[in-house]
Coordinates of C-alpha atoms in Angstrom, one line a residue:
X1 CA -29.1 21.2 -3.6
X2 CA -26.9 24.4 -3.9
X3 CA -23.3 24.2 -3.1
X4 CA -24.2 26.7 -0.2
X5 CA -26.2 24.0 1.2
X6 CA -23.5 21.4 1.1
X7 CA -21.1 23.5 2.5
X8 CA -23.4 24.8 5.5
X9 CA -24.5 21.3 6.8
X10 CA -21.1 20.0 6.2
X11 CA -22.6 16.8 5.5
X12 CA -24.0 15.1 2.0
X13 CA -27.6 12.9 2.1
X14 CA -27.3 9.5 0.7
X15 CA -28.3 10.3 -2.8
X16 CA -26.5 13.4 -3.1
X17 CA -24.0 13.9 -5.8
X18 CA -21.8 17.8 -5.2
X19 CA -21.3 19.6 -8.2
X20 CA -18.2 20.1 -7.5
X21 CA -15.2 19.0 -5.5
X22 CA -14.6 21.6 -3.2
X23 CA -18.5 20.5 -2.1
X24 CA -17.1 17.4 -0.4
X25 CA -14.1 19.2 1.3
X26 CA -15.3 17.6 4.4
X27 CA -15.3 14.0 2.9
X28 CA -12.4 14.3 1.2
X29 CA -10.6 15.3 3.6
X30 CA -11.4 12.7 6.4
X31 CA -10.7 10.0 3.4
X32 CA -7.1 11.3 2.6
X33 CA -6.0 11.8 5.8
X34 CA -6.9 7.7 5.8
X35 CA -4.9 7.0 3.0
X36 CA -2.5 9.5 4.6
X37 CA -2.6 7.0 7.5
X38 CA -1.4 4.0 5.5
X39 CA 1.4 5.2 3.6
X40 CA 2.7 7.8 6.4
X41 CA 2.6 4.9 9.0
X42 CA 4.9 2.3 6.8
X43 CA 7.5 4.9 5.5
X44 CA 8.4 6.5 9.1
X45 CA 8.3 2.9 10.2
X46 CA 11.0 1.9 8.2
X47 CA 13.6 5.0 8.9
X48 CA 13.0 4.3 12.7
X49 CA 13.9 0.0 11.9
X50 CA 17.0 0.7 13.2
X51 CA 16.6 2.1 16.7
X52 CA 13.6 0.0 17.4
X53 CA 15.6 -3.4 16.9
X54 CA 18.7 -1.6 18.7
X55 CA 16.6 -0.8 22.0
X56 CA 14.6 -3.9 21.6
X57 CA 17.2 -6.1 21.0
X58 CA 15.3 -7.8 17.9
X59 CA 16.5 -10.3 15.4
X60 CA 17.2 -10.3 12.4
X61 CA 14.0 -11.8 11.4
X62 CA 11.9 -10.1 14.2
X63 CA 12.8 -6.6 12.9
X64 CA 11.6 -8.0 9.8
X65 CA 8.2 -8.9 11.2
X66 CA 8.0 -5.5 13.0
X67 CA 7.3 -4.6 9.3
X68 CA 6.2 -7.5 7.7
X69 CA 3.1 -8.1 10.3
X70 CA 1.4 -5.1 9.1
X71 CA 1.4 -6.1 5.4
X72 CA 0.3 -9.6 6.6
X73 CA -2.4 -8.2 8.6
X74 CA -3.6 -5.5 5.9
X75 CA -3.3 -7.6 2.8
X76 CA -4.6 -10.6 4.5
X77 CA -7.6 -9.8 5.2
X78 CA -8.7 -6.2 3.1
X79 CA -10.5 -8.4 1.1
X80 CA -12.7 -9.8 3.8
X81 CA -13.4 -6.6 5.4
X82 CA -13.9 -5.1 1.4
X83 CA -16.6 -8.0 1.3
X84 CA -18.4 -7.0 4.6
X85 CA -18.0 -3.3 3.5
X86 CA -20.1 -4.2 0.8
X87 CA -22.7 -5.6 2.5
X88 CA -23.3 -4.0 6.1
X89 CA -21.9 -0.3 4.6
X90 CA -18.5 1.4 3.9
X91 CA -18.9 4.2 6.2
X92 CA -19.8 2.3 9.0
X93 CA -16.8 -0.1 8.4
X94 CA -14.4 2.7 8.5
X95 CA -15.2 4.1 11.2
X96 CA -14.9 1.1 13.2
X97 CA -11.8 0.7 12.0
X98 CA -11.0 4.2 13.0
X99 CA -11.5 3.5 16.5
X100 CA -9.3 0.4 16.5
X101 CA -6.4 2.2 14.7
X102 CA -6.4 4.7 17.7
X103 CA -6.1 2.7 20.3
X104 CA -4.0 0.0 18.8
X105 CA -1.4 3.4 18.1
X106 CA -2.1 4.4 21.5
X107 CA -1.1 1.1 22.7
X108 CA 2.6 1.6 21.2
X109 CA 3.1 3.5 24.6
X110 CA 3.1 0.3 26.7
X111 CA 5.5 -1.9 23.9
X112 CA 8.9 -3.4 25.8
X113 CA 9.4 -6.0 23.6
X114 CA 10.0 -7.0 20.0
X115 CA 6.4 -9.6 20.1
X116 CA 4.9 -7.2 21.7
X117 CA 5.3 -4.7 18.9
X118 CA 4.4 -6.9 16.1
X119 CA 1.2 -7.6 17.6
X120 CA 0.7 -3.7 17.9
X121 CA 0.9 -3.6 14.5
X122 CA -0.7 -6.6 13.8
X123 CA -3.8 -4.7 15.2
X124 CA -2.6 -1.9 12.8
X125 CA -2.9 -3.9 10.2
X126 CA -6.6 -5.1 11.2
X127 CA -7.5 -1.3 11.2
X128 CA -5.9 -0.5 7.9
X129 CA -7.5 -3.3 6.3
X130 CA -11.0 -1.7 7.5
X131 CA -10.4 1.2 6.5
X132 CA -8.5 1.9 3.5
X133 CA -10.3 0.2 1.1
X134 CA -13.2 2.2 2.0
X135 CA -11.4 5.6 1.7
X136 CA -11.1 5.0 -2.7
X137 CA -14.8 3.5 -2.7
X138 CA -16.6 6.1 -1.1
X139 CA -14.7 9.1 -3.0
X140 CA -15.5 7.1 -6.2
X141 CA -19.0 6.4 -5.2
X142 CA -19.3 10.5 -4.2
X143 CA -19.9 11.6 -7.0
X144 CA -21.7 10.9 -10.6
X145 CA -19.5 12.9 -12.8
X146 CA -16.2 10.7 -13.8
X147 CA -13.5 13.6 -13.7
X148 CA -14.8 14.6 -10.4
X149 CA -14.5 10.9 -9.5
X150 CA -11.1 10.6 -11.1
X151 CA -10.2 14.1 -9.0
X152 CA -11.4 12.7 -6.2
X153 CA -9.1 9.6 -6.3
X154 CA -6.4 11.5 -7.2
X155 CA -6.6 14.6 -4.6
X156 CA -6.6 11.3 -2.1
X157 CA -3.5 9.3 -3.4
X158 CA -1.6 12.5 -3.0
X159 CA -2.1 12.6 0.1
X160 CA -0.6 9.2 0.6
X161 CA 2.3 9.9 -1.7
X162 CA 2.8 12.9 0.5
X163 CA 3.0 11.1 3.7
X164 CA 4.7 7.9 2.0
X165 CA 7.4 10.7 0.9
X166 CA 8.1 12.7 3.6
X167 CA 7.4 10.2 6.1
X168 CA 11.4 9.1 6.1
X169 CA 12.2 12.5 6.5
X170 CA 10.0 13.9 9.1
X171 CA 10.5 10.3 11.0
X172 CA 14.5 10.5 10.9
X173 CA 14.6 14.3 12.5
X174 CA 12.0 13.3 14.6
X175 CA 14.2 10.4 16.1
X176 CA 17.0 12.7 16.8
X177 CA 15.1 14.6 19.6
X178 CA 12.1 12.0 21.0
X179 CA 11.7 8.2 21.2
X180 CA 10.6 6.1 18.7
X181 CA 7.6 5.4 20.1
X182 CA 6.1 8.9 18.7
X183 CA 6.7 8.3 15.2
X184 CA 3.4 4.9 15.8
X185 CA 1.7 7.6 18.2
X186 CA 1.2 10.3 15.3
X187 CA -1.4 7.8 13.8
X188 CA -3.8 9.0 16.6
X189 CA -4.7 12.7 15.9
X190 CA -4.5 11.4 12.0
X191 CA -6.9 8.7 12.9
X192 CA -9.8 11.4 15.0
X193 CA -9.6 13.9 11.8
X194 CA -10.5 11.3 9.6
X195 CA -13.2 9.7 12.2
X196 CA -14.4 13.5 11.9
X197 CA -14.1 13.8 8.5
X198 CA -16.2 10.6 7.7
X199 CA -18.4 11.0 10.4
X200 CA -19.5 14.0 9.4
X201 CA -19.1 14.5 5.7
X202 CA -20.3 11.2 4.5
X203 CA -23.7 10.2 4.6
X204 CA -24.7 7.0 5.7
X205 CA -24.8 4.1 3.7
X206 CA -28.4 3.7 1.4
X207 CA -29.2 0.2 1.4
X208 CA -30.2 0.0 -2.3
X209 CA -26.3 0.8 -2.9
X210 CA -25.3 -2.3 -0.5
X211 CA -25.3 -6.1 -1.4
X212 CA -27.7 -8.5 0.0
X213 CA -25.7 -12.0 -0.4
X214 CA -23.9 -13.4 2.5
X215 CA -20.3 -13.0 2.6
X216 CA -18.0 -16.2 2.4
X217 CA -15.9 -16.2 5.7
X218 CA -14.8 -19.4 5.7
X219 CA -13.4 -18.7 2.0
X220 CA -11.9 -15.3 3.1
X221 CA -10.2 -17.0 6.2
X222 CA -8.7 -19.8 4.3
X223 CA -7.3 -16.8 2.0
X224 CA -6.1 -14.9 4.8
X225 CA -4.4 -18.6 6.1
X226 CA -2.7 -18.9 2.9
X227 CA -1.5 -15.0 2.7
X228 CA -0.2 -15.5 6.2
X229 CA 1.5 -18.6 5.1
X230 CA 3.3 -17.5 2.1
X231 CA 4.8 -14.5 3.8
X232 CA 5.9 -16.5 7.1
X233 CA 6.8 -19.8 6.1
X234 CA 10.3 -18.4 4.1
X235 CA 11.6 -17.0 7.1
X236 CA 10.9 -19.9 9.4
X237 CA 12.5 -22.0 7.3
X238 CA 15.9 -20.1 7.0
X239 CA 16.0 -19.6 10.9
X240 CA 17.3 -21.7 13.2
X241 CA 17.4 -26.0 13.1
X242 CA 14.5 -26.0 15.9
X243 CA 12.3 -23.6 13.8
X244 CA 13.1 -25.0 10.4
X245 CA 11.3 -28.4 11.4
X246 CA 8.2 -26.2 12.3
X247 CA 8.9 -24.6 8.8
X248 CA 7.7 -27.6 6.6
X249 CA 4.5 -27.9 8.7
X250 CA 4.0 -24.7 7.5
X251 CA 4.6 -25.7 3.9
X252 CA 2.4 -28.3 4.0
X253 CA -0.4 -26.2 5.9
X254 CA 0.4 -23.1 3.3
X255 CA -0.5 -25.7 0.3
X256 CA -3.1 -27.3 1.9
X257 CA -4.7 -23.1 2.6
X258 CA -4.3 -22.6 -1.0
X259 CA -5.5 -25.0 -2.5
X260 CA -8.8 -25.0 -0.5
X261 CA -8.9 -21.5 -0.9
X262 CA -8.9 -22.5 -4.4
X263 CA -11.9 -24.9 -4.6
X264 CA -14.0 -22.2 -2.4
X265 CA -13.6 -19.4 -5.1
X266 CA -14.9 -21.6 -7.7
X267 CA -17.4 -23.1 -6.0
X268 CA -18.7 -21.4 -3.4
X269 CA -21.8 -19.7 -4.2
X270 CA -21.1 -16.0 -3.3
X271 CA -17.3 -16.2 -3.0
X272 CA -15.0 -13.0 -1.4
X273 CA -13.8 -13.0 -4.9
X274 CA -15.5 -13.4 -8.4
X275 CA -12.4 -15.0 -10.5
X276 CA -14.5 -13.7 -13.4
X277 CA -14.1 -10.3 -12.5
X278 CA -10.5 -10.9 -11.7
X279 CA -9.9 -12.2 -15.4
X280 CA -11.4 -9.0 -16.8
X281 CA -8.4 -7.1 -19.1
X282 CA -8.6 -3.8 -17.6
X283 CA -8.8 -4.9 -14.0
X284 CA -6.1 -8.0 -14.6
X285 CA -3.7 -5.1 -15.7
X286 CA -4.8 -2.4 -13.4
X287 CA -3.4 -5.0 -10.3
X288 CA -0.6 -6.2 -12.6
X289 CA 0.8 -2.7 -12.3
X290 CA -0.1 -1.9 -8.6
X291 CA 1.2 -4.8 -7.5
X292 CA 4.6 -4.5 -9.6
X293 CA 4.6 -0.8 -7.8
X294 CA 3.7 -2.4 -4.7
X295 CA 7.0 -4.7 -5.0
X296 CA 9.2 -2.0 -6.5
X297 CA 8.1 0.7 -3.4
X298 CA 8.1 -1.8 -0.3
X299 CA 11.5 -3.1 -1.3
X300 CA 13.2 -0.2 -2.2
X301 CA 12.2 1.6 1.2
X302 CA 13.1 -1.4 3.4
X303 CA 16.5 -2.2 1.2
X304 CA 17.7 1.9 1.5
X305 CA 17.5 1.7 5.0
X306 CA 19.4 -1.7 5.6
X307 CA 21.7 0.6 3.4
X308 CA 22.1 3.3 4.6
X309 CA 21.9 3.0 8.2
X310 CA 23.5 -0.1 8.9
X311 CA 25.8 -1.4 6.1
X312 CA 26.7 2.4 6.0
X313 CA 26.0 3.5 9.8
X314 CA 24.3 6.5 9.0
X315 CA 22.4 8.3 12.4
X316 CA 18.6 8.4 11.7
X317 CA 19.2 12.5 11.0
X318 CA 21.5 11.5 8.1
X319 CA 19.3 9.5 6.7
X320 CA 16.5 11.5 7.0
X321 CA 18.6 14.4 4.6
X322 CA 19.6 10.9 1.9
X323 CA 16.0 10.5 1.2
X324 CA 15.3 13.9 0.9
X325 CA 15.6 14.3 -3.0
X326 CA 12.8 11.6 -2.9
X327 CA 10.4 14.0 -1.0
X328 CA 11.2 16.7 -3.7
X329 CA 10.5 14.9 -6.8
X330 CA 7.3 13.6 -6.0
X331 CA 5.8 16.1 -4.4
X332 CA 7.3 19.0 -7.4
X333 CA 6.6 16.1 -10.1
X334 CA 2.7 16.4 -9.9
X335 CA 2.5 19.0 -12.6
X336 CA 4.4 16.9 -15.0
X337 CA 2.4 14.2 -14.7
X338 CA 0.0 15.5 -17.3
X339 CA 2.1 16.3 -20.1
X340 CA 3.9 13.4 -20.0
X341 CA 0.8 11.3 -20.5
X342 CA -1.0 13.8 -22.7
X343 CA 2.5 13.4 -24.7
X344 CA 2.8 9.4 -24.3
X345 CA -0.9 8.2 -23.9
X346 CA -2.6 6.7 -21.1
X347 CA -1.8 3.4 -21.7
X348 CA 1.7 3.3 -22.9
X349 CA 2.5 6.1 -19.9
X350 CA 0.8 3.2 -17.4
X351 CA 3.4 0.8 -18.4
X352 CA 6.5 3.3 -18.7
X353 CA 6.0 4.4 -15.2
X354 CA 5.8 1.0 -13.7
X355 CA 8.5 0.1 -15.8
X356 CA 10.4 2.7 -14.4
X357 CA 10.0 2.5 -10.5
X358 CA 11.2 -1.4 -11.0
X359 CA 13.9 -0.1 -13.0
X360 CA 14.5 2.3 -9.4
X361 CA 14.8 -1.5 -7.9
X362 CA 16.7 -2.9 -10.2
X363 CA 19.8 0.1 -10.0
X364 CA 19.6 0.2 -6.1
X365 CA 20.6 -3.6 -6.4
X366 CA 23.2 -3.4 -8.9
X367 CA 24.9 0.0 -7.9
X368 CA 23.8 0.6 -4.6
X369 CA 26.9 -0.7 -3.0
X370 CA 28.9 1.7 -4.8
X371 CA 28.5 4.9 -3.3
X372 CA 25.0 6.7 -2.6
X373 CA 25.0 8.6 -6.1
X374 CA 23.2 5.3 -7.2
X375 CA 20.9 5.4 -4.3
X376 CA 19.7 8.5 -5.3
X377 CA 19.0 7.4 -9.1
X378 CA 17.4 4.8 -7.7
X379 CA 15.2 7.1 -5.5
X380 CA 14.6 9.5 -7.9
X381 CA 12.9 6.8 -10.5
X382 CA 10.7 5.4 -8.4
X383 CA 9.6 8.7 -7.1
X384 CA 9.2 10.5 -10.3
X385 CA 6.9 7.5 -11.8
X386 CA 5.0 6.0 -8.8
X387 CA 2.0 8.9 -9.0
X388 CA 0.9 7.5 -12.5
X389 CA 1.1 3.9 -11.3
X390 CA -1.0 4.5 -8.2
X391 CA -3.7 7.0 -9.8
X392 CA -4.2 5.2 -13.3
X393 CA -3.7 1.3 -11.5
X394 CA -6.7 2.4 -8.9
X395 CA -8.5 4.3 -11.7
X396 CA -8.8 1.1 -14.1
X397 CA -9.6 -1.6 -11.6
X398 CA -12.9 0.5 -10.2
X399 CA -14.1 1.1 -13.9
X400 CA -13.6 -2.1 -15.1
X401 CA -15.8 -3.4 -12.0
X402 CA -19.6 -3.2 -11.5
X403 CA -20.7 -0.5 -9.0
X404 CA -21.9 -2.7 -6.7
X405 CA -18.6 -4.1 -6.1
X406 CA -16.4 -0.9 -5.4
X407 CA -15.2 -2.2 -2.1
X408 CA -14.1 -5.3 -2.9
X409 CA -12.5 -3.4 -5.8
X410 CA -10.7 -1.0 -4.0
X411 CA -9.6 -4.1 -1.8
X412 CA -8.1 -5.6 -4.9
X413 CA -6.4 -3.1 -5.6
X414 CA -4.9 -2.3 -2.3
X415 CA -4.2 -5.9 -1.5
X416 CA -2.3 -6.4 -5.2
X417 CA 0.1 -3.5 -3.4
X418 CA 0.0 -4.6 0.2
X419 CA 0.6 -8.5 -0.5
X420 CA 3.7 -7.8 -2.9
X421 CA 5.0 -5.5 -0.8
X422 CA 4.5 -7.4 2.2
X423 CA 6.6 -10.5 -0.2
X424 CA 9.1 -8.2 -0.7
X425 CA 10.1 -7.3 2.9
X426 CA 9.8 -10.9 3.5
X427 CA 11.6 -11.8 0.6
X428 CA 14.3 -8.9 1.3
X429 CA 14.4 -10.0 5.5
X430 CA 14.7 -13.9 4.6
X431 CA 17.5 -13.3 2.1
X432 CA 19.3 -10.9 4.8
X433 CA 19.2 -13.4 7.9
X434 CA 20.4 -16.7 5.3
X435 CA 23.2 -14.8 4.1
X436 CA 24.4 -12.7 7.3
X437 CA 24.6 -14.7 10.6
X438 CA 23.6 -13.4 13.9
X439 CA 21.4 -10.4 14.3
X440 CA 21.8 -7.5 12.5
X441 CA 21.2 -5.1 15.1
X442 CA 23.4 -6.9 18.2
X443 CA 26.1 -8.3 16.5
X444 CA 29.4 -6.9 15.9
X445 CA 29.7 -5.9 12.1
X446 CA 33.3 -7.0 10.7
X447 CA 34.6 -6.8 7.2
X448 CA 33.5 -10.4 5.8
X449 CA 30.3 -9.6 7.8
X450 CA 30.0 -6.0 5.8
X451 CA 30.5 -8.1 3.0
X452 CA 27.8 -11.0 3.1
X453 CA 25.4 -8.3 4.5
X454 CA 26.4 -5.9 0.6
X455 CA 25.5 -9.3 -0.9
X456 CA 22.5 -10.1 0.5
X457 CA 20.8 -6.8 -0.6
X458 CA 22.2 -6.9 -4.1
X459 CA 20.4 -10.7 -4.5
X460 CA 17.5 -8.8 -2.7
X461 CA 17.2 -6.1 -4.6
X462 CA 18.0 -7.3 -8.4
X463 CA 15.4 -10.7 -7.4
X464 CA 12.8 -8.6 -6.2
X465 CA 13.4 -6.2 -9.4
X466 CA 13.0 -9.2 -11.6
X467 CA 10.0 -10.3 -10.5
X468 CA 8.4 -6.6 -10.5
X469 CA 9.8 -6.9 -14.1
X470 CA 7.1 -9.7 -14.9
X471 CA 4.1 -8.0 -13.4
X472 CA 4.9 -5.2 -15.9
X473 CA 4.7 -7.7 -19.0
X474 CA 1.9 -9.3 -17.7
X475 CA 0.2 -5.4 -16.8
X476 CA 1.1 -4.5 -20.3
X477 CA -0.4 -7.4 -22.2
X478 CA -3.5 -7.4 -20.1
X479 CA -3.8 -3.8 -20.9
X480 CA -3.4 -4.6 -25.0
X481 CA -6.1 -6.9 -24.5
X482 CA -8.3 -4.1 -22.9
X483 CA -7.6 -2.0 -25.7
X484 CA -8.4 -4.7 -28.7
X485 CA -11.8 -4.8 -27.2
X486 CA -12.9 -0.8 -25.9
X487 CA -16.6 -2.0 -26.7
X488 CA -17.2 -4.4 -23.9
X489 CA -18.6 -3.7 -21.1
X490 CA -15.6 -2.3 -19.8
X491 CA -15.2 1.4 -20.6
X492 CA -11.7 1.9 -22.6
X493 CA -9.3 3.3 -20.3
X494 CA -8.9 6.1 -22.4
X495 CA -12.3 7.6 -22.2
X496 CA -12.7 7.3 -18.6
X497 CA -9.2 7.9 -17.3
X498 CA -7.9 11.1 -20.0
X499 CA -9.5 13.5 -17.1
X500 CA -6.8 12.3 -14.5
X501 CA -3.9 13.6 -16.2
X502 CA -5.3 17.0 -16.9
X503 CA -6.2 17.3 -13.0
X504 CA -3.5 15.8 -11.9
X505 CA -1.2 18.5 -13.7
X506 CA -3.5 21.3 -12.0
X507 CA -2.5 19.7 -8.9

């Protein structure tokens, strides 16, 4: 079939594989404007914290959960939905979740109340979990040729970086002249051009690519209960007497999750999760990385705007301009992506660029405190290494996997990022309400108040950095073990990732 052709019907037939990537335009778009969704949904989120728990009247720990029910939601149960994407078809999965993501945005309109906004993005969460795992399988699965597959990937992660950058930005003006409520709204008209998109520029799901084994709900739920449980059980147990009590019930319901969670995955017969696959070298580090990332980029974004806009008082405007240097790095840093790992290698650049966006973490909880000069080093790292991460984490796990598992491999990946970032705006939220009393957005703010509140985020951000710190070791000798042994049946990263740095740099 002639490019003509693929361009004229705007549609490829299962079976199809473009020549080139301009050939999909229609796909690709509809699947970055998904992955748009996710990361452009979270960062204007976070600049708008503020206002939301001001005219709400939240808690400290409910304006967490505004946040942190999303990542529950999403990393919970991705790997479920990954699973049934596998099975019943990608495309169809994603545009289910499509639908829901509209009308769970659309629902923002009627919100009055704090619950009532974490179970509107609870819902989110549901719908990004649908969908976004599906966005990196299908563009991998588009095409046969692996630097148009490695394009493909990376044309969509810029998108997201885009919208995870300027998202602060756009949000914070945004504020200054309309309600918060349109900030959630904007995931609507993003939502229809990707239902277009998929709907009509990927073909529907062959059956000879799907899997015919049933899929283990009961081991994906128990999963999803012990996900749930590690994120929420912290901050019930810092809250007040009454809720504290509840909080060891949720201990011993967390363990008891886990561990059955546990004996499912090795025994069940077709379990969400092949812990085989999981031990593999090059998709072990591939999530190592992500997830330190993951940590490193939830944590920052949450911790700069405790920072800025309420240990500091900056308007939403103001802090809209602070993250702006942020939004220029990563979006002019694209064309030095290749050099540097044409320069450094693949592998070693891997490591220095997660290295380096947990290093971001680590000087916004040290220095922060001591004038925005360090919050802008701080920005500035993570931003000019989180492309790599994202592009050559994503890259290895999907190679390193067999083809009939791209779903479930794009869920890991996603998850790995999701889950630690949901921990570390749990982690970050808990630490807050145990060392500053009263709520953060109703109570008076005094000097010893100012004080505890400076403390809490420079535990927050220097323990959150730590841990980022050993998902980077633990990426980087994973990845050493990958490269002792290239002739396995995973492909070296090397030879099938080189392409994404010359791309990337075209970019």
């Amino acid at each position: 079939m002639s490019p003509s052709t693929f361009l004229s019907r705007g549609r490829l037939r299962a079976g199809d594989a473009p020549p080139r990537l301009s050939d999909a335009w229609i796909a690709l778009a509809g699947l970055s404007a998904v992955f748009l969704f996710e990361m452009l949904d979270t960062s204007v989120l976070n600049v708008a914290l503020p206002t939301i728990g001001r005219e709400l009247g939240s808690s400290t720990t409910g304006l967490q959960w505004v946040s942190g029910a999303y990542a529950v939601a999403f990393g919970g149960l991705m790997l479920l939905f990954g699973a049934v994407a596998d099975r019943v078809g990608r495309r169809r999965v994603m545009l289910a979740g499509l639908a829901l993501l509209a009308v769970a945005s659309l629902a923002t309109v009627a919100v009055t109340t704090t619950e009532q906004l974490v179970t509107v993005r609870v819902l989110t969460g549901v719908a990004a979990a649908m969908t976004t795992p599906g966005s990196m399988a299908l563009a991998f699965r588009l095409f046969d040729d692996e630097v148009l597959r490695v394009r493909a990937l990376t044309v969509i992660s810029t998108a997201g970086l885009v919208g995870l950058a300027v998202g602060p930005t756009v949000g914070g003006f945004v504020l200054a002249v309309a309600p918060w409520q349109v900030l959630l709204l904007a995931d609507v008209p993003i939502a229809v051009l990707a239902f277009v998109g998929i709907r009509c520029g990927v073909a529907q799901d062959d059956a000879v690519g799907l899997r015919s084994d049933p899929v283990d709900v009961g081991g994906a739920l128990l999963g999803t209960a012990t996900v749930a449980g590690l994120l929420v059980t912290p901050t019930v147990l810092v809250g007040p007497a009454t809720a504290s009590s509840w909080g060891w019930a949720a201990v011993v319901l967390t363990v008891a999750c886990g561990a059955g969670s546990v004996v499912r995955l090795r025994t069940a017969r077709h379990p969400v999760v092949d812990l085989h696959l999981l031990a593999r070298p090059l998709v072990s580090s591939g999530l190592a990385f992500k997830a330190a990332s993951g940590l490193a980029v939830a944590g920052l974004s949450y911790l700069v705007t405790l920072q800025l806009q309420f240990a500091w008082g900056w308007p939403p405007a103001l802090a809209a301009v602070g993250t702006l240097p942020q939004v220029v790095v990563l979006l002019a840093g694209g064309r030095l992506v290749g050099p540097f790992v044409q320069r450094v290698g693949l592998g070693r650049a891997a490591w220095i660029s997660a290295a380096a966006v947990v290093s971001g973490l680590a000087v916004f909880g040290a220095l922060s405190r001591h004038g925005y000069v360090w919050v802008l080093v701080a920005l500035v790292l993570v931003a000019a290494s989180m492309r790599v991460v994202g592009v050559v984490a994503g890259a290895s796990v999907l190679t390193g996997l067999p083809t009939d598992r791209t779903s479930v491999g794009a869920a890991l990946v996603d998850t790995s990022s999701e889950l630690a970032g949901g921990a570390a705006v749990t982690a970050a939220g808990t630490i807050v309400a145990a060392f500053v009393t009263g709520s953060i957005t109703t109570t008076p703010w005094t000097a010893s108040r100012l004080a505890d509140f400076e403390d809490a985020l420079t535990v927050a951000g220097l323990g959150l950095a730590a841990v980022a710190a050993v998902l980077v070791v633990v990426g980087m000798l994973r990845a050493r073990t990958a490269d002792l042994a290239p002739s396995t049946s995973e492909p070296a990263p090397s030879t099938t990732l080189a392409p994404t740095t010359q791309e990337t740099s075209r970019a």
